Amino acid sequence: MPLINVAIVAVDGFSPFHYSVPCILFGDTVSGEKRFNVTICAEKPGFLNSKDGFALHATQDFSAIASAEIVVVPYWQHVLERPPQTLLDSLVQARDNGAEIVGLCLGSFVLGYAGILSGKRAATHWEFERQFQSLFPDVRLDINALYVDDGNMITSAGTAAALDCCWYSTRQRFGSVVANQIARRMIDPPHREGGQAQFIAEPVPKDTRDGRINCLIDYLQQHISEPHNLDSLAEVVSMSRRTLTRHFIKATGMS
């Protein structure tokens, strides 16, 4: 079986984790069998530095993207900064050539800037949803998905979702048996479906502008192991159920 050409887009200030994921999953170090021909490409060949002290060697420039069957954009440091036009043009050409294009975490912004997500569903890190929606209003952002596959454009949520996204790509080509074998070698948990929520914890604020709600929050923290219901909590702060609900939502923004 011929090797599948994979181009991984590298940029200065890269996130080591997001680059290690496609390098490992599309490489042969863990799988023990070479299935992909992986190329690291950048605006100019050479070494790029991460903000954490790691270095990455790009062997080719963005022209390598045109001949790739899979293009992975693992990261983009400044989401409000437009990527180089050469990169955007190369992604459009890869799309036109039928390549699968993967945007991991903030890499989805690069796909957005290239215009190849227009009219499609997409995912990104939950902390940057508002910026994404503001920049790319014609993209249907799925704020809950771990990853989204829409017409050869695959985008993922933040950090660990990159693993799920790349597992998905591998499984689509080689089946679940191969994907699970690699997962076992990596001691990785079972595959998570793309529609699984990002599990974002929304902490209750410690202090609000409502003194009685602050007292209620303190009470709950001190009696966290006890059962509670709306009636018992309303009694603690001498409010009716309806009044408590209204005050709590106004003070915390949560129901």
C-alpha positions as a printed Julia matrix, in Angstrom:
255×3 Matrix{Float64}:
   0.0    0.0    0.0
   1.46   3.41  -0.97
   2.29   5.78   1.85
  -0.12   8.63   2.58
   1.56  12.03   2.35
   0.98  14.15   5.45
   2.06  17.8    5.69
   2.21  19.3    9.19
   2.25  23.1    9.23
   4.8   24.57  11.65
   4.94  28.12  13.01
   7.16  29.96  15.49
   5.9   29.93  19.06
   4.29  26.55  18.48
   2.68  24.43  21.19
   4.79  21.24  21.65
   1.82  19.07  22.63
  -0.23  19.94  19.57
   2.69  19.06  17.28
   3.58  15.86  19.09
   0.07  14.47  18.54
   0.08  14.31  14.7
   3.8   13.45  14.64
   3.19  10.43  16.88
  -0.1    9.25  15.4
   0.95   9.66  11.77
   4.49   8.49  12.46
   5.74   4.93  12.88
   7.44   5.14  16.28
   4.38   3.92  18.18
   2.5    2.01  15.48
   5.55  -0.02  14.44
   4.48   0.18  10.8
   5.03   3.02   8.36
   1.71   4.1    6.84
   2.33   7.81   6.37
   5.05   9.96   4.86
   5.21  12.91   7.27
   6.68  16.27   6.26
   7.07  19.28   8.55
   6.68  22.47   6.53
   6.94  26.17   7.38
   7.11  29.51   5.63
  10.84  28.9    5.29
  12.66  25.59   5.94
  14.72  25.53   9.12
  14.32  25.48  12.88
  11.37  27.03  14.68
  11.18  27.64  18.42
   8.31  27.05  20.8
   7.56  29.36  23.7
   8.55  26.5   26.02
  12.11  26.01  24.81
  11.52  23.25  22.25
  12.73  23.4   18.65
  11.13  21.93  15.53
  12.86  21.36  12.19
  10.83  22.13   9.08
  12.34  20.42   6.04
  10.14  22.09   3.41
   8.23  25.29   2.81
   4.46  25.61   2.36
   4.67  24.34  -1.23
   4.71  20.81   0.28
   1.07  21.3    1.23
  -0.09  21.07  -2.38
   1.04  17.44  -2.78
  -0.23  16.24   0.61
  -3.25  14.0    1.08
  -3.6   15.11   4.7
  -2.68  18.6    5.89
  -2.54  19.25   9.63
  -2.5   22.75  11.14
  -1.88  21.97  14.82
  -1.72  25.49  16.22
  -1.91  29.23  15.65
  -0.52  31.47  18.37
  -2.28  34.77  17.68
  -5.87  34.13  16.67
  -6.5   37.75  15.68
  -3.46  37.79  13.4
  -3.97  36.75   9.78
  -1.6   33.94   8.7
   0.8   34.41   5.76
  -1.0   34.51   2.43
   1.28  31.79   1.07
  -0.05  29.44   3.74
  -3.67  30.37   3.07
  -3.24  29.95  -0.69
  -1.59  26.55  -0.16
  -4.5   25.38   1.98
  -7.0   26.44  -0.68
  -4.99  24.56  -3.3
  -4.86  21.47  -1.08
  -8.62  21.68  -0.62
  -9.09  21.92  -4.38
  -6.84  18.88  -4.81
  -9.11  16.85  -2.53
  -6.85  16.75   0.52
  -8.17  16.21   4.03
  -7.35  19.34   6.03
  -7.19  19.14   9.82
  -7.22  22.13  12.16
  -6.35  21.17  15.73
  -7.43  23.51  18.51
  -6.52  27.07  17.43
  -5.36  25.72  14.08
  -9.03  25.93  13.1
  -8.56  29.71  12.92
  -6.07  29.24  10.07
  -8.64  27.22   8.12
 -11.14  29.98   8.81
  -8.79  32.66   7.5
  -8.23  30.57   4.36
 -11.99  30.61   3.73
 -12.21  26.84   3.44
 -14.65  26.49   6.34
 -17.29  28.8    4.84
 -20.74  27.27   5.19
 -19.34  24.29   7.12
 -19.51  23.09  10.7
 -16.37  23.45  12.78
 -14.96  23.17  16.3
 -12.32  25.06  18.23
 -11.16  25.58  21.82
 -14.08  26.75  23.95
 -12.13  29.72  25.35
 -11.88  31.24  21.86
 -15.42  30.61  20.61
 -16.42  34.27  20.64
 -13.37  35.36  18.65
 -13.98  32.57  16.15
 -17.63  33.47  15.67
 -16.76  37.15  15.29
 -14.07  36.51  12.69
 -15.9   33.8   10.74
 -19.66  34.37  10.98
 -20.28  32.18   7.93
 -18.9   29.11   9.74
 -21.33  27.06  11.85
 -19.32  26.68  15.04
 -20.3   23.68  17.15
 -19.51  24.87  20.66
 -19.95  21.41  22.2
 -18.12  19.09  19.8
 -14.71  17.54  20.48
 -14.14  17.46  16.73
 -16.14  17.95  13.55
 -15.73  16.38  10.11
 -17.5   18.33   7.38
 -16.52  17.56   3.82
 -12.83  16.73   4.33
 -12.42  19.64   6.74
 -11.78  18.27  10.24
 -11.46  20.63  13.19
 -11.05  19.89  16.88
 -11.57  21.49  20.26
  -8.65  22.22  22.56
  -5.64  20.22  23.7
  -6.58  16.57  24.38
  -9.31  16.66  21.71
  -6.46  16.75  19.18
  -5.8   13.1   20.04
  -9.42  12.15  19.39
  -9.39  14.05  16.13
  -6.23  12.33  14.83
  -7.5    8.93  16.03
 -10.6    9.59  13.96
  -8.56  10.32  10.84
  -6.47   7.17  11.32
  -9.54   5.03  11.97
 -11.28   6.33   8.85
  -8.42   5.03   6.71
  -7.29   1.88   8.45
 -10.22   0.83  10.62
 -10.75   0.57  14.34
  -8.42  -2.44  14.78
  -5.33  -0.5   13.72
  -6.41   2.64  15.58
  -7.04   0.67  18.77
  -3.66  -1.09  18.52
  -1.9    2.26  18.41
  -4.06   3.54  21.27
  -3.12   0.56  23.44
   0.57   1.15  22.82
   0.12   4.76  23.86
  -1.89   3.71  26.96
  -4.61   5.98  25.65
  -8.26   5.67  26.74
 -10.97   4.43  24.35
 -12.01   6.58  21.42
 -14.36   9.47  22.16
 -16.95  10.42  19.58
 -16.74  13.89  18.1
 -20.16  14.87  19.4
 -19.12  14.32  23.01
 -19.2   17.57  24.96
 -16.02  19.43  25.88
 -16.94  19.13  29.59
 -16.31  22.73  30.52
 -16.54  23.38  34.24
 -18.25  26.68  35.05
 -17.24  27.59  38.62
 -19.68  29.41  40.84
 -18.24  32.85  41.69
 -17.06  33.28  45.27
 -18.35  36.83  45.56
 -21.29  38.58  43.94
 -22.95  41.95  44.45
 -25.8   40.28  46.33
 -24.96  39.74  49.99
 -27.63  37.09  50.52
 -26.42  35.09  47.54
 -22.86  35.29  48.92
 -24.18  33.88  52.2
 -25.93  31.09  50.33
 -22.76  30.18  48.41
 -20.8   30.09  51.68
 -23.49  27.9   53.23
 -23.38  25.46  50.33
 -19.59  25.2   50.47
 -19.76  24.45  54.2
 -22.54  21.88  53.76
 -21.54  20.45  50.41
 -22.08  16.82  51.43
 -25.67  17.4   52.54
 -28.71  17.05  50.25
 -30.27  20.33  49.13
 -33.29  21.46  47.16
 -34.63  24.82  46.08
 -37.07  25.05  49.0
 -34.43  24.38  51.66
 -32.01  26.85  50.09
 -34.69  29.53  49.86
 -35.34  29.06  53.57
 -31.65  29.6   54.37
 -31.74  33.11  52.91
 -35.37  33.85  53.83
 -36.6   34.08  50.26
 -39.29  32.42  48.22
 -38.27  29.91  45.56
 -39.1   32.39  42.82
 -37.22  35.28  44.44
 -34.16  33.12  45.12
 -34.08  31.91  41.52
 -34.29  35.46  40.19
 -31.61  36.8   42.54
 -29.25  33.87  41.95
 -29.4   34.19  38.16
 -28.9   37.95  38.35
 -25.94  37.65  40.74
 -24.09  34.73  39.13
 -25.37  34.46  35.57
 -26.13  30.8   36.3
 -29.33  28.93  37.02
